[in-house]
Amino acid sequence: MPGAIYAEGLVKTFGDVRALDGVDLDVPEGTVLGLLGPNGAGKTTAVRCLTTLLRPDSGKAVVAGIDVLRQPNEVRRSIGLSGQFAAVDEYLTGRENLQMVGQLYQMKGRAAKARAAELLDQFHLSDAADRPTKTYSGGMRRRLDLAAALVVSPPVMFMDEPTTGLDPRNRQELWEVIKRLVAGGTTLLLTTQYLEEADHLAHDIAVVDHGRVIARGTSDQLKARTGGERVEVVVHERHHMATASEVLAGFGKGATTVEEHTRKLTVPVTGGAKLLAEVIRELDVRGIEIDDIGLRRPTLDDVFLSLTGHVAEVADEGNGSADDAAHEQEKEAAK
Ligand SMILES: Nc1ncnc2c1ncn2[C@@H]1O[C@H](COP(=O)(O)OP(=O)(O)OP(=O)(O)O)[C@@H](O)[C@H]1O
Ligand SMILES: [Mg+2]
């Protein structure tokens, strides 16, 4: 049986841009899928197709058991959506915005009021509740938009970059809200550029690039594909890097990567803490002073880099950005 969110071969083109190039998704009920991808990968387009805001050129989508293309109105009644750009009425207050959403969903006046007050409190907006939202900061709007998506608790939720623009405290709190929501049985698809967020919240991750799902699995499965643990060393003196690199090569199970400007060397290893102790001893014997050393598992950053060839959270359109970053590093190193 297909999951609460199901897509098969979704294609959407804008002129000669193939924003979606055959996307397949399947999200089991009560789980969170993290859609991860660089700018322009097609995340928002996928969300818009699944939430009836955009009609795909071809493919199939079923949400909450309802065919998205055939019964868009029914789908709309079963989903909640928080878009990438906050959709609140500028001239209404925060409270009025939330009450209006309740009424759109046929809540009784009193129930809509109570729910609005509860959400304003939960999202730390009580103090600003009775001001027009055009006076809100970016983070406040974002929070109000998320609160609006949660007025009723639909079985399936979509959140497009829910925490972009939130400060760390508000981000943490939103994560807690999301966890409670999912614990209550909601199925959630969220897009994010924050690998840490996907790591934290998503049961499954689909990595999207150029309109296609290029990898999927749990965070652990994706990390395992990138190899085992690494030793990371920051040496104190730049002129010690070559020797340190030699030492690491002796212990490594693969190529050592060297970041000149941060004086950081990384090498994949097997052998854990015992091996780490040996590396430290050997560096000491060779008289190499170190600022930092540690054993770390591959992060989703490593996964992302190895899959897409570019680092996450770059603000431009992707192509060539890894090269640009490398050039920046070279320039830094040359100073
Ligand atoms: N309405 C539109 N008209 C023309 N091109 C569009 C339109 N919407 C999206 N695109 C193009 O489709 C591609 C995918 O865009 P989309 O917004 O889905 O990416 P995204 O993964 O959400 O990126 P971001 O991380 O920047 O939000 C991009 O090349 C974009 O320029
Ligand atoms: Mg987007």
Coordinates of C-alpha atoms and ligand atoms in Angstrom, one line a residue:
M1 CA 0.0 0.0 0.0
P2 CA 1.3 3.4 -0.9
G3 CA 2.2 5.7 2.1
A4 CA 0.5 8.9 3.2
I5 CA 2.5 10.8 0.6
Y6 CA 3.2 9.0 -2.7
A7 CA 4.6 10.3 -6.0
E8 CA 5.6 8.5 -9.1
G9 CA 7.4 10.0 -12.0
L10 CA 6.6 13.6 -11.3
V11 CA 7.7 15.9 -14.1
K12 CA 7.4 19.7 -14.2
T13 CA 9.0 22.0 -16.7
F14 CA 9.1 25.8 -16.8
G15 CA 10.1 26.7 -20.4
D16 CA 13.3 24.7 -20.9
V17 CA 14.0 24.3 -17.1
R18 CA 13.1 20.8 -16.0
A19 CA 12.4 21.6 -12.4
L20 CA 11.2 18.0 -11.7
D21 CA 12.6 15.3 -13.8
G22 CA 10.8 12.2 -12.7
V23 CA 10.5 12.3 -8.9
D24 CA 9.4 9.3 -7.0
L25 CA 8.5 9.5 -3.3
D26 CA 6.8 7.3 -0.7
V27 CA 6.3 8.4 2.8
P28 CA 4.9 5.9 5.3
E29 CA 2.1 7.2 7.5
G30 CA 3.3 8.8 10.7
T31 CA 6.9 9.4 9.5
V32 CA 8.9 12.4 8.5
L33 CA 10.6 12.6 5.1
G34 CA 13.3 15.2 4.8
L35 CA 13.8 16.5 1.2
L36 CA 17.3 17.8 1.0
G37 CA 18.9 19.6 -1.9
P38 CA 20.8 22.6 -3.0
N39 CA 19.1 25.8 -4.3
G40 CA 17.1 25.2 -7.4
A41 CA 17.0 21.4 -6.9
G42 CA 13.3 21.3 -7.2
K43 CA 12.2 21.0 -3.6
T44 CA 9.6 23.8 -3.6
T45 CA 8.3 22.6 -7.0
A46 CA 7.8 19.1 -5.6
V47 CA 5.9 20.5 -2.5
R48 CA 3.8 22.7 -4.7
C49 CA 2.8 19.8 -7.0
L50 CA 2.0 17.6 -4.0
T51 CA -0.1 20.3 -2.4
T52 CA -2.2 21.1 -5.5
L53 CA -0.7 24.5 -6.1
L54 CA 1.0 23.4 -9.3
R55 CA -0.1 20.9 -11.9
P56 CA 2.7 18.5 -12.9
D57 CA 3.2 17.9 -16.6
S58 CA 3.1 14.2 -16.0
G59 CA 3.3 11.7 -13.2
K60 CA 1.1 10.6 -10.4
A61 CA 0.6 11.8 -6.8
V62 CA -1.5 10.5 -4.0
V63 CA -1.8 12.3 -0.6
A64 CA -3.7 10.9 2.3
G65 CA -5.1 8.3 0.0
I66 CA -6.5 10.9 -2.4
D67 CA -5.5 11.4 -6.0
V68 CA -3.9 14.9 -6.2
L69 CA -4.6 15.5 -9.8
R70 CA -8.2 14.2 -9.8
Q71 CA -9.4 15.5 -6.5
P72 CA -7.4 18.5 -5.5
N73 CA -10.2 20.0 -3.3
E74 CA -10.4 16.9 -1.2
V75 CA -6.6 16.9 -0.9
R76 CA -6.6 20.5 0.3
R77 CA -8.9 19.6 3.1
S78 CA -6.6 16.8 4.4
I79 CA -3.3 18.7 4.4
G80 CA -1.5 21.6 6.1
L81 CA 1.1 23.6 4.3
S82 CA 3.7 26.1 5.5
G83 CA 5.4 27.6 2.5
Q84 CA 8.9 28.8 2.0
F85 CA 7.7 32.4 2.1
A86 CA 5.3 33.2 4.9
A87 CA 1.7 33.7 3.8
V88 CA 0.1 35.9 6.4
D89 CA -2.3 38.8 5.9
E90 CA -0.2 41.9 6.5
Y91 CA -3.1 44.1 7.7
L92 CA -4.6 41.6 10.2
T93 CA -3.0 41.1 13.6
G94 CA -1.4 37.8 14.5
R95 CA -4.4 36.8 16.5
E96 CA -6.8 37.6 13.7
N97 CA -4.8 35.7 11.2
L98 CA -4.9 32.6 13.3
Q99 CA -8.6 32.9 14.1
M100 CA -9.4 33.4 10.4
V101 CA -7.7 30.2 9.5
G102 CA -9.7 28.4 12.2
Q103 CA -12.9 29.8 10.7
L104 CA -11.9 28.8 7.2
Y105 CA -11.7 25.2 8.6
Q106 CA -15.2 25.6 10.0
M107 CA -14.2 25.9 13.7
K108 CA -16.7 27.5 16.0
G109 CA -15.8 31.1 17.0
R110 CA -14.9 30.3 20.5
A111 CA -12.8 27.2 19.6
A112 CA -10.9 29.3 16.9
K113 CA -10.2 31.9 19.6
A114 CA -8.9 29.4 22.1
R115 CA -6.8 27.7 19.5
A116 CA -5.3 31.0 18.3
A117 CA -4.4 32.0 21.9
E118 CA -2.8 28.6 22.5
L119 CA -0.6 28.8 19.3
L120 CA 0.4 32.4 20.0
D121 CA 1.6 31.3 23.4
Q122 CA 3.4 28.3 22.0
F123 CA 5.2 30.3 19.3
H124 CA 6.1 33.2 21.7
L125 CA 3.9 35.7 19.9
S126 CA 1.5 36.6 22.7
D127 CA 3.0 40.0 23.3
A128 CA 2.7 40.9 19.6
A129 CA -0.6 39.2 19.1
D130 CA -2.7 42.3 18.7
R131 CA -0.4 44.2 16.3
P132 CA -0.8 44.1 12.5
T133 CA 1.6 41.5 11.2
K134 CA 3.2 44.1 8.9
T135 CA 5.1 45.2 12.0
Y136 CA 6.5 41.7 12.6
S137 CA 10.1 40.8 12.1
G138 CA 11.0 38.1 9.6
G139 CA 11.3 35.4 12.3
M140 CA 8.0 36.4 13.8
R141 CA 6.2 36.1 10.5
R142 CA 7.8 32.7 10.0
R143 CA 6.5 31.6 13.3
L144 CA 3.0 32.9 12.7
D145 CA 2.9 31.2 9.3
L146 CA 3.9 27.9 11.0
A147 CA 1.3 28.5 13.7
A148 CA -1.3 29.0 11.0
A149 CA -0.4 25.7 9.4
L150 CA -1.0 24.0 12.8
V151 CA -4.5 25.6 13.6
V152 CA -6.1 22.3 12.7
S153 CA -4.0 19.1 12.9
P154 CA -4.3 17.6 9.4
P155 CA -3.1 14.1 8.9
V156 CA -0.5 15.2 6.3
M157 CA 1.7 18.3 6.6
F158 CA 4.1 19.9 4.3
M159 CA 6.7 22.4 5.5
D160 CA 9.0 24.1 3.0
E161 CA 12.1 25.2 4.8
P162 CA 10.3 25.7 8.1
T163 CA 13.2 27.0 10.1
T164 CA 15.0 29.2 7.6
G165 CA 15.5 32.6 9.2
L166 CA 14.8 31.4 12.7
D167 CA 17.3 32.0 15.5
P168 CA 18.8 28.9 17.2
R169 CA 16.4 29.1 20.1
N170 CA 13.3 29.3 18.0
R171 CA 14.6 26.6 15.7
Q172 CA 15.1 24.2 18.6
E173 CA 11.6 25.0 19.9
L174 CA 10.1 24.4 16.5
W175 CA 11.8 21.0 16.3
E176 CA 10.1 20.2 19.6
V177 CA 6.7 21.2 18.1
I178 CA 7.3 19.1 15.0
K179 CA 8.3 16.1 17.1
R180 CA 5.1 16.3 19.2
L181 CA 3.1 16.7 16.0
V182 CA 4.6 13.5 14.5
A183 CA 4.3 11.6 17.8
G184 CA 0.5 12.4 17.4
G185 CA 0.5 10.5 14.1
T186 CA 1.0 13.3 11.5
T187 CA 2.9 12.4 8.4
L188 CA 5.3 15.2 7.4
L189 CA 7.3 16.1 4.4
L190 CA 9.8 18.9 5.1
T191 CA 12.4 20.5 2.9
T192 CA 15.5 21.9 4.4
Q193 CA 19.0 23.1 3.6
Y194 CA 20.1 22.4 7.1
L195 CA 21.6 18.9 7.2
E196 CA 21.5 18.9 10.9
E197 CA 17.7 19.5 10.8
A198 CA 17.2 16.5 8.5
D199 CA 19.5 14.4 10.7
H200 CA 17.5 15.4 13.8
L201 CA 13.9 15.2 12.5
A202 CA 13.6 13.0 9.5
H203 CA 13.1 9.2 9.5
D204 CA 14.1 9.1 5.9
I205 CA 16.0 11.5 3.7
A206 CA 15.6 12.0 0.0
V207 CA 18.5 13.9 -1.6
V208 CA 17.3 15.9 -4.6
D209 CA 19.4 17.5 -7.3
H210 CA 18.4 18.7 -10.7
G211 CA 14.8 17.6 -10.3
R212 CA 15.7 14.0 -9.4
V213 CA 16.0 12.0 -6.2
I214 CA 19.7 10.9 -6.3
A215 CA 19.8 9.1 -3.0
R216 CA 17.5 8.0 -0.3
G217 CA 17.7 6.2 3.1
T218 CA 18.0 7.0 6.7
S219 CA 20.7 9.4 7.8
D220 CA 22.8 6.5 9.0
Q221 CA 22.5 4.6 5.7
L222 CA 23.5 7.7 3.7
K223 CA 26.5 8.2 6.0
A224 CA 27.5 4.6 5.7
R225 CA 27.7 5.0 1.9
T226 CA 30.2 7.8 2.4
G227 CA 32.6 5.5 4.4
G228 CA 33.4 5.0 8.1
E229 CA 34.9 7.2 10.7
R230 CA 37.6 9.9 10.2
V231 CA 40.4 11.3 12.2
E232 CA 40.5 15.0 12.0
V233 CA 43.6 16.9 13.1
V234 CA 44.3 20.7 13.3
V235 CA 48.0 21.3 13.5
H236 CA 49.3 24.4 15.2
E237 CA 52.0 25.4 12.6
R238 CA 51.3 25.5 8.9
H239 CA 54.8 24.2 8.1
H240 CA 54.0 21.0 10.0
M241 CA 51.2 20.1 7.6
A242 CA 53.3 18.0 5.3
T243 CA 54.7 15.9 8.1
A244 CA 51.4 15.5 9.7
S245 CA 49.9 14.4 6.4
E246 CA 52.7 11.7 6.2
V247 CA 51.8 10.5 9.7
L248 CA 48.1 10.3 8.9
A249 CA 48.8 8.5 5.6
G250 CA 50.4 5.7 7.7
F251 CA 47.2 5.1 9.6
G252 CA 44.6 6.0 7.0
K253 CA 42.4 3.8 4.9
G254 CA 42.0 6.3 2.1
A255 CA 43.2 9.6 0.8
T256 CA 44.0 12.4 3.3
T257 CA 42.2 15.7 2.7
V258 CA 44.1 18.8 3.5
E259 CA 42.4 22.2 4.2
E260 CA 45.3 24.7 4.0
H261 CA 43.6 27.7 5.4
T262 CA 42.2 26.0 8.6
R263 CA 45.4 23.7 8.9
K264 CA 43.0 20.8 9.1
L265 CA 43.8 17.3 7.9
T266 CA 41.2 14.5 7.6
V267 CA 41.7 10.8 6.9
P268 CA 39.3 7.9 6.9
V269 CA 40.3 5.2 9.4
T270 CA 39.2 2.0 11.1
G271 CA 40.2 1.3 14.6
G272 CA 38.5 3.9 16.7
A273 CA 39.8 5.4 19.9
K274 CA 42.8 3.1 20.2
L275 CA 44.0 4.2 16.8
L276 CA 43.4 7.8 17.7
A277 CA 45.7 7.4 20.7
E278 CA 48.4 5.9 18.4
V279 CA 48.0 8.8 16.0
I280 CA 48.5 11.3 18.9
R281 CA 51.6 9.5 20.1
E282 CA 53.1 9.4 16.6
L283 CA 52.4 13.1 16.0
D284 CA 54.0 13.9 19.4
V285 CA 57.1 11.8 18.6
R286 CA 57.5 13.8 15.4
G287 CA 57.3 17.0 17.4
I288 CA 54.1 18.2 15.8
E289 CA 52.0 20.5 18.0
I290 CA 48.3 20.1 17.5
D291 CA 45.4 22.5 18.3
D292 CA 42.7 19.9 18.0
I293 CA 42.2 16.2 17.2
G294 CA 39.2 14.0 17.1
L295 CA 37.4 11.0 15.7
R296 CA 34.3 11.8 13.8
R297 CA 31.7 9.9 11.9
P298 CA 30.9 11.2 8.4
T299 CA 28.3 14.0 8.6
L300 CA 25.5 14.6 6.2
D301 CA 27.7 17.4 4.9
D302 CA 30.1 14.7 3.7
V303 CA 27.3 12.8 2.2
F304 CA 25.9 15.8 0.4
L305 CA 29.3 16.8 -0.9
S306 CA 30.1 13.3 -2.2
L307 CA 26.6 13.0 -3.9
T308 CA 26.1 16.3 -5.4
G309 CA 29.7 17.5 -5.8
H310 CA 28.9 20.7 -4.0
V311 CA 28.6 21.8 -0.4
A312 CA 25.2 22.5 1.2
E313 CA 24.0 25.9 2.2
V314 CA 25.5 27.7 -0.7
A315 CA 23.4 30.7 -1.6
D316 CA 23.9 30.7 -5.4
E317 CA 22.5 28.4 -8.1
G318 CA 24.8 25.5 -7.4
N319 CA 26.8 24.8 -10.6
G320 CA 30.4 25.4 -10.1
S321 CA 30.0 26.6 -6.5
A322 CA 32.3 23.9 -5.2
D323 CA 34.9 25.1 -7.6
D324 CA 34.4 28.6 -6.5
A325 CA 34.8 27.5 -2.8
A326 CA 38.0 25.7 -3.7
H327 CA 39.3 28.9 -5.4
E328 CA 38.4 30.9 -2.3
Q329 CA 40.4 28.4 -0.2
E330 CA 43.4 28.6 -2.6
K331 CA 43.3 32.4 -2.3
E332 CA 43.2 32.1 1.5
A333 CA 46.0 29.7 1.5
A334 CA 48.2 31.9 -0.7
K335 CA 48.0 34.8 1.7
Ligands
LIG1 N1 7.4 29.6 -11.6 C1 8.6 29.3 -12.1 N2 8.9 29.8 -13.3 C2 10.1 29.5 -13.9 N3 11.0 28.7 -13.3 C3 10.7 28.2 -12.1 C4 9.5 28.5 -11.4 N4 9.5 27.8 -10.2 C5 10.7 27.2 -10.2 N5 11.4 27.4 -11.3 C6 12.8 26.8 -11.6 O1 12.7 25.4 -11.3 C7 13.9 25.0 -10.6 C8 13.6 24.4 -9.2 O2 13.1 25.5 -8.4 P1 12.6 25.2 -6.9 O3 12.0 26.5 -6.4 O4 11.7 24.0 -6.9 O5 14.0 24.8 -6.2 P2 14.3 24.6 -4.6 O6 14.9 23.3 -4.5 O7 13.0 24.9 -3.8 O8 15.3 25.8 -4.3 P3 15.6 26.7 -3.0 O9 16.5 25.9 -2.1 O10 16.3 27.9 -3.5 O11 14.3 27.0 -2.4 C9 14.8 26.3 -10.5 O12 15.7 26.2 -11.6 C10 13.8 27.4 -10.7 O13 14.5 28.5 -11.2
MG2 MG 12.5 26.2 -2.3

